[in-house]
Short mmCIF file of C-alpha atoms and ligand atoms in Angstrom, two decimals:
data_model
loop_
_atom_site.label_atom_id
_atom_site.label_comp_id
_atom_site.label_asym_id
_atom_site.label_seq_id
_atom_site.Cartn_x
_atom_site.Cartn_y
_atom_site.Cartn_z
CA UNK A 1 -138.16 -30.47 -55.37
CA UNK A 2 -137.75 -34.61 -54.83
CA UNK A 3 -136.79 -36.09 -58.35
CA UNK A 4 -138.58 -38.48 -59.76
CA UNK A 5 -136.75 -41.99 -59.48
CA UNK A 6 -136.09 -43.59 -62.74
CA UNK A 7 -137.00 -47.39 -62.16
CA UNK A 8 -134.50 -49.10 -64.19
CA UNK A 9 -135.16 -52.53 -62.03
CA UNK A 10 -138.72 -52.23 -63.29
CA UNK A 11 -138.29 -51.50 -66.83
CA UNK A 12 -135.17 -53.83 -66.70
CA UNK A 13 -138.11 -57.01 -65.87
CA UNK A 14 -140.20 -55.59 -68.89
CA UNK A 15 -137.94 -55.77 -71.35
CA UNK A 16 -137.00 -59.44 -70.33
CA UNK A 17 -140.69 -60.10 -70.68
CA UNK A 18 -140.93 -58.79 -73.85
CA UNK A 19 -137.97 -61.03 -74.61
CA UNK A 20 -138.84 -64.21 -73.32
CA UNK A 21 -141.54 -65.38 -76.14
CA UNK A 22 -139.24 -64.38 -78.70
CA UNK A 23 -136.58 -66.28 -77.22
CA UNK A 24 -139.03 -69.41 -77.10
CA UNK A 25 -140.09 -68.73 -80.52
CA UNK A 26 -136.24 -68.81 -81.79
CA UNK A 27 -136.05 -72.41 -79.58
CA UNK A 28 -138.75 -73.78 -81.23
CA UNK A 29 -137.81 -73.13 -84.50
CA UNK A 30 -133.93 -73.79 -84.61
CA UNK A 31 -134.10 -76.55 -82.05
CA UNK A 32 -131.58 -74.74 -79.96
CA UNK A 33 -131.48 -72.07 -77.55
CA UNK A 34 -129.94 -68.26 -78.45
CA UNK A 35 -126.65 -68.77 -76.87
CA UNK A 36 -124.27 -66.28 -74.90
CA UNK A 37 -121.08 -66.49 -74.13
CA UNK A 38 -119.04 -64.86 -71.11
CA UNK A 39 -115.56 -65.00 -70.36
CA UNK A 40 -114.10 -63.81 -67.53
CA UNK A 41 -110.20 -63.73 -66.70
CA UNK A 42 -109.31 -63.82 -63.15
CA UNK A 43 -111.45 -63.53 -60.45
CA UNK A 44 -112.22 -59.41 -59.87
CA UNK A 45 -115.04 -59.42 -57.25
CA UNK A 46 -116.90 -56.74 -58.88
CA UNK A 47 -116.63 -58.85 -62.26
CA UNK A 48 -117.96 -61.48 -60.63
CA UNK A 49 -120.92 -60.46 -59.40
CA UNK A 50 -121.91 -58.67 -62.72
CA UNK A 51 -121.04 -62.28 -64.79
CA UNK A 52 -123.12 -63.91 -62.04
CA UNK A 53 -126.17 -61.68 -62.90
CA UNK A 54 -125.99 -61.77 -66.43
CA UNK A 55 -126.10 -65.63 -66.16
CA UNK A 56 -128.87 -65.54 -64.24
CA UNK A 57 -130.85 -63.09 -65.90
CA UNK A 58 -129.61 -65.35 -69.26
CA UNK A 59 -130.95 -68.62 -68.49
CA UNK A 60 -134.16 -67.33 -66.74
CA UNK A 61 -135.49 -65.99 -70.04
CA UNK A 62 -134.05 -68.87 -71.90
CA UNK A 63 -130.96 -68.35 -73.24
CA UNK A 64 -128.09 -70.90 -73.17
CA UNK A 65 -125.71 -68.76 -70.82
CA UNK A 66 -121.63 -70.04 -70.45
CA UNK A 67 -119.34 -68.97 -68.34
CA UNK A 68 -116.16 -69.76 -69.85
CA UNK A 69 -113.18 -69.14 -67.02
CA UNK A 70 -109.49 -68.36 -67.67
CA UNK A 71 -107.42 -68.18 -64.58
CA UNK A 72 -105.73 -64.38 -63.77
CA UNK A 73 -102.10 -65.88 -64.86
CA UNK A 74 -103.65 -66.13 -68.59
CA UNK A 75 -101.84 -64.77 -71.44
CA UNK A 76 -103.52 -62.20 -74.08
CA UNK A 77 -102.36 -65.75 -76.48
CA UNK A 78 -104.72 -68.05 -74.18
CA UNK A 79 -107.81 -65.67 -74.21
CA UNK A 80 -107.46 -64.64 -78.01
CA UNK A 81 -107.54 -68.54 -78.69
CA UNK A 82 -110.78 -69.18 -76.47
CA UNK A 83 -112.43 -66.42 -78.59
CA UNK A 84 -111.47 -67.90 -81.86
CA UNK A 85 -113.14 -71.09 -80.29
CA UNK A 86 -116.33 -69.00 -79.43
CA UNK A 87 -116.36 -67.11 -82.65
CA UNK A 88 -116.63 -70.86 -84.67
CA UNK A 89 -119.07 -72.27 -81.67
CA UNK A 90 -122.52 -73.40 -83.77
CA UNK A 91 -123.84 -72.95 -80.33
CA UNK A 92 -123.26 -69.44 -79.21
CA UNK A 93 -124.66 -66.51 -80.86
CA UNK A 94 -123.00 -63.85 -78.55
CA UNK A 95 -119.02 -63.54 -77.32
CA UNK A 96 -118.76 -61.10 -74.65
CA UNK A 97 -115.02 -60.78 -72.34
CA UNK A 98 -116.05 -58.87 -69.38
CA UNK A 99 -113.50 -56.07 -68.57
CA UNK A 100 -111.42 -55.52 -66.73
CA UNK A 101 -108.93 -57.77 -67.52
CA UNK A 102 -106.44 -58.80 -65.52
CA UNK A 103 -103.47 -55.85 -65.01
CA UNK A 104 -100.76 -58.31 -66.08
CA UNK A 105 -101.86 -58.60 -69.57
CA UNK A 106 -101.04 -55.25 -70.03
CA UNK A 107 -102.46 -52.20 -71.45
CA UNK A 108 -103.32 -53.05 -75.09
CA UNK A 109 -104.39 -56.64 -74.03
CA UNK A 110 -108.18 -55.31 -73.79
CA UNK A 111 -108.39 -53.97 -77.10
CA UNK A 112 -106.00 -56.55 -79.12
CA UNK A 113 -108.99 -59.22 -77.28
CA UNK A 114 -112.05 -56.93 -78.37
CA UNK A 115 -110.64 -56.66 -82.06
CA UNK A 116 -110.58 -60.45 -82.24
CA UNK A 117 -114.49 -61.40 -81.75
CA UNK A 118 -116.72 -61.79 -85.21
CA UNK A 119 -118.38 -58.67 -85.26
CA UNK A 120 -121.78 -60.86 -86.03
CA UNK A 121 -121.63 -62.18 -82.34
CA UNK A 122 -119.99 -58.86 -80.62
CA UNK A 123 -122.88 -58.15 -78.34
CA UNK A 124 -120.91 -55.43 -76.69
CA UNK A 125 -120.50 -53.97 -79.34
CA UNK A 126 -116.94 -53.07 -78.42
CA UNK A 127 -115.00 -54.33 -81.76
CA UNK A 128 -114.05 -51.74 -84.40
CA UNK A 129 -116.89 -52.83 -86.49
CA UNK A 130 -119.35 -51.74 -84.47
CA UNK A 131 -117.85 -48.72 -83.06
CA UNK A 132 -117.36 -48.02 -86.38
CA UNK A 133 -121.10 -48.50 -86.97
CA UNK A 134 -121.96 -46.29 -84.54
CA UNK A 135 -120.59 -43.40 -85.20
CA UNK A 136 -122.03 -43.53 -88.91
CA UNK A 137 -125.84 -44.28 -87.08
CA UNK A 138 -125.75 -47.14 -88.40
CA UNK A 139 -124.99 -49.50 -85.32
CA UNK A 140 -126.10 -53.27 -85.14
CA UNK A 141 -124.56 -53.64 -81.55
CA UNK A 142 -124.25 -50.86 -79.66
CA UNK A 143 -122.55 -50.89 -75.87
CA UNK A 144 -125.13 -52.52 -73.32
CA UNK A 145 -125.36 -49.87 -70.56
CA UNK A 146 -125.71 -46.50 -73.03
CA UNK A 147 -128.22 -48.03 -75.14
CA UNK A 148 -130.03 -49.03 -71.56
CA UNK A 149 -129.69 -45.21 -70.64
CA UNK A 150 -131.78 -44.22 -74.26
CA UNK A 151 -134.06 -46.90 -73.81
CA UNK A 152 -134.72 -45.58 -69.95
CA UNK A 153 -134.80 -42.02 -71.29
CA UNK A 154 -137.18 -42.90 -74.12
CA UNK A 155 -139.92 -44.61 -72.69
CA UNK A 156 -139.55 -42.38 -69.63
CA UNK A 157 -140.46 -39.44 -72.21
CA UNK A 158 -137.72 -37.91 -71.28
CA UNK A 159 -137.35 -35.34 -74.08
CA UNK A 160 -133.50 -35.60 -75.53
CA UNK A 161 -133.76 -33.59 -78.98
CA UNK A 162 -132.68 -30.06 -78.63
CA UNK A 163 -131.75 -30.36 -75.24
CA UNK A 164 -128.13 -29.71 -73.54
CA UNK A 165 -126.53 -33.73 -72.55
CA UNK A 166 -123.44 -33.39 -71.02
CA UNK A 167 -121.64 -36.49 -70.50
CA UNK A 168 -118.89 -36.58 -67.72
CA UNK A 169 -116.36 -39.79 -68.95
CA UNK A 170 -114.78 -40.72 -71.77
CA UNK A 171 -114.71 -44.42 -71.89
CA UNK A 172 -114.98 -46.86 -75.23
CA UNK A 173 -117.62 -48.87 -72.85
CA UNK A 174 -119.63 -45.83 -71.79
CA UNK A 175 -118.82 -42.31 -72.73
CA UNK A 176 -118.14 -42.28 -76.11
CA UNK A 177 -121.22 -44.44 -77.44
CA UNK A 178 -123.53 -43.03 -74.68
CA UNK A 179 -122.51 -39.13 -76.29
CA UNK A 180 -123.11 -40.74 -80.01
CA UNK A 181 -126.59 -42.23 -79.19
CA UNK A 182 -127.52 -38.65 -77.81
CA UNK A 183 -126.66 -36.96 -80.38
CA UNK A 184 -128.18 -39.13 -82.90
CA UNK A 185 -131.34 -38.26 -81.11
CA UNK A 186 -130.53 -34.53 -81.40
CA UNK A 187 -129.19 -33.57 -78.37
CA UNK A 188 -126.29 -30.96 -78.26
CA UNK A 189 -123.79 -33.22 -76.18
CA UNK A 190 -120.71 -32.01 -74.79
CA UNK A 191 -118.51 -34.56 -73.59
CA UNK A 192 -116.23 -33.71 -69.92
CA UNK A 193 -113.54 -35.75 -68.67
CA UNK A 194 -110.73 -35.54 -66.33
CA UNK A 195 -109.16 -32.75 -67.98
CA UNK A 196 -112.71 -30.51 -68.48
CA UNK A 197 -112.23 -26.87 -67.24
CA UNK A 198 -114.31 -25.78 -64.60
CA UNK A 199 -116.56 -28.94 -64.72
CA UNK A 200 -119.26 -27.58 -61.68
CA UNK A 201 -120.37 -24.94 -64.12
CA UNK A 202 -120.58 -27.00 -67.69
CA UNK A 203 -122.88 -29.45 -65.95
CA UNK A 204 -125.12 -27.35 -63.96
CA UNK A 205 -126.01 -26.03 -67.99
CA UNK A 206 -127.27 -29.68 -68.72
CA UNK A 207 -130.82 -30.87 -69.21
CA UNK A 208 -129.52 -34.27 -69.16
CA UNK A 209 -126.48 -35.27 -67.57
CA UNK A 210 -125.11 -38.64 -67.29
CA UNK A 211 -122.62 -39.07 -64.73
CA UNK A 212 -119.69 -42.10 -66.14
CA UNK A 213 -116.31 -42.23 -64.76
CA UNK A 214 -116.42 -43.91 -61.29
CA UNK A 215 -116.01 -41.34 -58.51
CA UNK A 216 -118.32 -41.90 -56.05
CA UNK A 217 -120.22 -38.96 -54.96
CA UNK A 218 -118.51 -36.90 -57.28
CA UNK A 219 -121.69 -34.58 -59.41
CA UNK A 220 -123.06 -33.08 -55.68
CA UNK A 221 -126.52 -30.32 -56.10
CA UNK A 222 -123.74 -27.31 -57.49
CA UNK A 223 -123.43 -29.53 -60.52
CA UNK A 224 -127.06 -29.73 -61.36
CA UNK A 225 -129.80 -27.31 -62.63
CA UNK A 226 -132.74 -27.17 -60.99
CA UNK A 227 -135.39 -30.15 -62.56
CA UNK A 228 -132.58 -31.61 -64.84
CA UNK A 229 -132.51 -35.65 -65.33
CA UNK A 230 -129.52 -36.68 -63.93
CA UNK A 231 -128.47 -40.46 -65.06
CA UNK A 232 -126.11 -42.25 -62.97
CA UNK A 233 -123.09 -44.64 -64.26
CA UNK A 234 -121.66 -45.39 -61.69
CA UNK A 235 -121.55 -48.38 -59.63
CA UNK A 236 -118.70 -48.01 -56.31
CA UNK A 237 -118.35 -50.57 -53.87
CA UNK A 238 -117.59 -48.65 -50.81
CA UNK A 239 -115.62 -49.99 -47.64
CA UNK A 240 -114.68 -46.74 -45.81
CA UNK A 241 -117.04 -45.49 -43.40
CA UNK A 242 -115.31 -41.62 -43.45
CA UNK A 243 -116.57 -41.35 -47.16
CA UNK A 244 -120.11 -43.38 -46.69
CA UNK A 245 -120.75 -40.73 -43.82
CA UNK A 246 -119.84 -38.01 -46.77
CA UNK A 247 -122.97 -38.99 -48.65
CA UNK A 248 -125.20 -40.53 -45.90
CA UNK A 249 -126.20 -38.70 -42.83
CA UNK A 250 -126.54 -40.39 -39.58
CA UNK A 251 -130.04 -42.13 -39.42
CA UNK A 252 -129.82 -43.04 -43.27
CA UNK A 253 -131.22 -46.29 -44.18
CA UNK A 254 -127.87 -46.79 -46.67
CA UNK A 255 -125.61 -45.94 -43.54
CA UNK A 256 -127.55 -48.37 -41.78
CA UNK A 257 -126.81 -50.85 -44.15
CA UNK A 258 -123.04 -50.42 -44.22
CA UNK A 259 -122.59 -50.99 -40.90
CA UNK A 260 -124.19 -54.25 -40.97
CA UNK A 261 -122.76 -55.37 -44.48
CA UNK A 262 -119.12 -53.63 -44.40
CA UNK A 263 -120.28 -51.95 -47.92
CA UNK A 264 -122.41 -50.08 -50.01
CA UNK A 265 -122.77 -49.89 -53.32
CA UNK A 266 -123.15 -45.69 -54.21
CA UNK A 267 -123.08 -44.10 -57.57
CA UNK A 268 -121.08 -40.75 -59.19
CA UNK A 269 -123.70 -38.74 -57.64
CA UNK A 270 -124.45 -37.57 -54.31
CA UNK A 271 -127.26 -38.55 -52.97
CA UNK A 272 -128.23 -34.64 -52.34
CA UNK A 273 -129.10 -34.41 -56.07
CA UNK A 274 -132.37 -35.69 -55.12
CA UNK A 275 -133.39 -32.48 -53.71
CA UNK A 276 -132.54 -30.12 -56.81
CA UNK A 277 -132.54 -32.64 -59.79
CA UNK A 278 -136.06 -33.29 -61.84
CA UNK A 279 -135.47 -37.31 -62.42
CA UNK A 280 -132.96 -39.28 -61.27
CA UNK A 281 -132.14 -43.41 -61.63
CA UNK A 282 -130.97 -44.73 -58.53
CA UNK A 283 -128.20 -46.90 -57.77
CA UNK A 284 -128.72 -50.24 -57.59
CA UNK A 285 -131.68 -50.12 -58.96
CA UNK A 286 -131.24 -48.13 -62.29
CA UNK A 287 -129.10 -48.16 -64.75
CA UNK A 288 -127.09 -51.37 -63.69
CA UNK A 289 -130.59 -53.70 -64.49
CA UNK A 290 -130.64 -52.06 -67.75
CA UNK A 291 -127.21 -53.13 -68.97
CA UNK A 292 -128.32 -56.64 -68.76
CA UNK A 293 -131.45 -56.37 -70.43
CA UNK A 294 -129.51 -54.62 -73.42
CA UNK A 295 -127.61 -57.79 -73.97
CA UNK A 296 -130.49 -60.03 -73.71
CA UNK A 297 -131.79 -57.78 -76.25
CA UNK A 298 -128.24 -57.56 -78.04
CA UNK A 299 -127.81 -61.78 -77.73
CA UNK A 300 -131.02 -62.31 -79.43
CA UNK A 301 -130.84 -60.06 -81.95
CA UNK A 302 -127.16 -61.70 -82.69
CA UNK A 303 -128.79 -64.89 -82.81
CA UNK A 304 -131.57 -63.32 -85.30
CA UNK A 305 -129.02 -62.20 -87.66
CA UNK A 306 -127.28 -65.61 -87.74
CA UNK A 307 -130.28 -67.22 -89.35
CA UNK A 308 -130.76 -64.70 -91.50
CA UNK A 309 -133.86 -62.71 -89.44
N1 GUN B 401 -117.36 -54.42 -67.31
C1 GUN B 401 -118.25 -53.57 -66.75
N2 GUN B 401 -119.33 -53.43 -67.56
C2 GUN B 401 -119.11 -54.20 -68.65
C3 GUN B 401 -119.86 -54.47 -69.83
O1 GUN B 401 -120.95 -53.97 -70.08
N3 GUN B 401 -119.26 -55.33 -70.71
C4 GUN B 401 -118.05 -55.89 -70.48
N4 GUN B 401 -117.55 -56.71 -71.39
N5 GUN B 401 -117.33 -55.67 -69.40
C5 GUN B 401 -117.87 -54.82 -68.50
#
C-alpha cells in the first residue's frame, strides 16, 4: 500500500480564500484592517522563518500583519510591557509571542508572557483562559496547528469518532489541545510521551496517530498499522548527512536536495510509513500550511468578537 498524501498546502490556500472576502468585508465596514500582532524575541532561525510566513500569508489576504522585535538580551519585564501595549492597541485584534523564547529568560518566562495577553486577542490560544476553555469544549481560541490537524482530518473524511488516536507529545502548544479536540470528536485518545512504556506497540494499535515531539524519523513502519492515518508534527531542520541517509536512500529526490542546500526539512516520521500507512500529510507541505491558516482564521474571528460579531 502507498498512503494517500494529505495536501495540507492545498487546503491551507482554500481556507485563505474562504477568508479573504470576509476579511474585505470587516475592512469595509470598520474602516480598518483585522490586525495581528507577532512578537518575536531574539533571532532563532527556525522562528524566523515561521514569523516570516505568517506575515506573508497575513497581509496577502488582508490583514494588517506587525512584526514587533525585541532583541535576545530582553527581559521577561521588557516583553510583558510590549504585550500590555498590544493588549490596549485599537489596531490589533490578535497578540501572538512566537516560542521559543530566548533560554536566558528562563524557564517560567514563556508561561508568566502567555498569562499576560487579553484572552479576547489570544489567537494561540495559549493563555489559561482558553486552555481553560478547551478542556470544558467550549474553546474560542484553540492552538493553531491541532485545530489545522481536525480541520485536515475533517474535510479529508477522515472518520475520528470511535476510533483509537494516539498522540505521541505532550506539549501545551500541541499535544495536549490536539488529544482534547480528538476526543471531543469521540475518539478514544491515549496520549504517549517520553516516559510511555513500550511506545512501538501502543501506536501500531492507532487508527489515527499524530506524531508531536520533534524527533526526526522517530514513528518508522513497526509503529504503524497497516492503512492507519498517520499525521505528522514535526518540522526538523536537518544538517547531518549520517541521519538524512537514515531516512533517504541514495537516489532520493530529498537526498538530492540536501546535498545541494546543506538541509532538509524531515518530520517525526520516517519516510517508510508511506508504504504501510493508509494517509499520510507530508512534510513541508502538510500540516505546517495549516497552522497558518488557523490563525488567519483565529485573527479574524478575534477581530469579529471585538465588534461584537
Ligand atoms: N512556535 C512554533 N509554533 C508556534 C505557534 O504556533 N505559536 C507560537 N506562538 N509559537 C510557535
Amino acid at each position: 500500500m502507498t498512503a494517500r498524501l494529505l495536501d495540507g498546502l492545498g487546503l491551507a490556500r482554500r481556507i485563505h480564500g474562504e477568508i479573504r472576502p470576509e476579511v474585505a468585508a470587516f475592512a469595509a465596514k470598520h474602516g480598518r484592517p483585522p490586525g495581528l500582532a507577532i512578537v518575536l524575541v531574539g533571532a532563532d532561525p527556525a522562528s524566523e522563518v515561521y514569523v516570516r510566513n505568517k506575515l506573508r500569508s497575513g497581509a496577502e489576504i488582508g490583514f494588517r500583519a506587525d512584526l514587533e522585535r525585541l532583541p535576545a538580551s530582553a527581559t521577561t519585564a521588557d516583553v510583558l510591557a510590549l504585550v500590555r501595549r498590544l493588549n490596549a492597541s485599537p489596531v490589533h485584534d490578535g497578540v501572538l509571542v512566537q516560542s521559543p523564547l530566548p533560554r536566558a529568560m528562563g524557564d517560567d518566562a514563556g508561561q508568566r508572557i502567555f498569562d499576560a495577553i487579553v484572552p479576547s486577542k489570544d489567537v494561540d490560544g495559549l493563555t489559561p483562559v482558553n486552555m481553560g476553555l478547551l478542556v470544558q469544549k467550549r474553546a474560542q481560541f484553540v492552538a493553531c496547528t491541532p485545530s489545522g490537524v481536525v480541520e485536515l482530518l475533517e474535510r479529508e473524511g477522515i472518520q475520528i469518532a470511535g476510533r483509537h488516536a494516539v498522540v505521541i507529545g505532550r506539549s501545551d502548544i500541541v499535544g495536549k489541545p490536539m488529544a482534547l479536540l480528538l476526543l471531543h470528536r469521540d475518539a478514544t485518545v491515549t496520549i504517549a510521551h517520553s516516559r510511555t512504556r513500550n511506545l512501538e506497540a501502543l501506536c501500531r494499535q492507532a487508527d489515527i496517530l499524530v506524531a508531536a515531539v520533534g524527533r526526526p524519523g522517530l514513528v518508522t513502519k513497526g509503529f504503524v498499522k497497516p492503512g492507519a492515518t498517520v499525521v505528522d508534527v514535526g518540522i526538523n531542520s536537518m544538517t547531518d548527512e549520517g541521519t538524512v541517509l537514515g531516512l533517504f536512500p541514495e537516489g532520493h529526490r530529498r537526498l538530492a536536495l540536501f546535498r545541494a542546500k546543506g538541509s532538509v526539512l524531515v518530520g517525526d516520521v520516517h519516510p517508510e510509513v508511506a508504504e504501510v500507512a493508509g494517509a499520510l500529510t507530508p512534510v513541508p507541505g502538510g500540516v505546517g500550511p495549516l497552522t497558518i491558516a488557523m490563525l488567519m482564521r483565529n485573527t479574524l474571528h478575534a477581530a469579529l468578537m471585538a465588534h461584537g460579531a
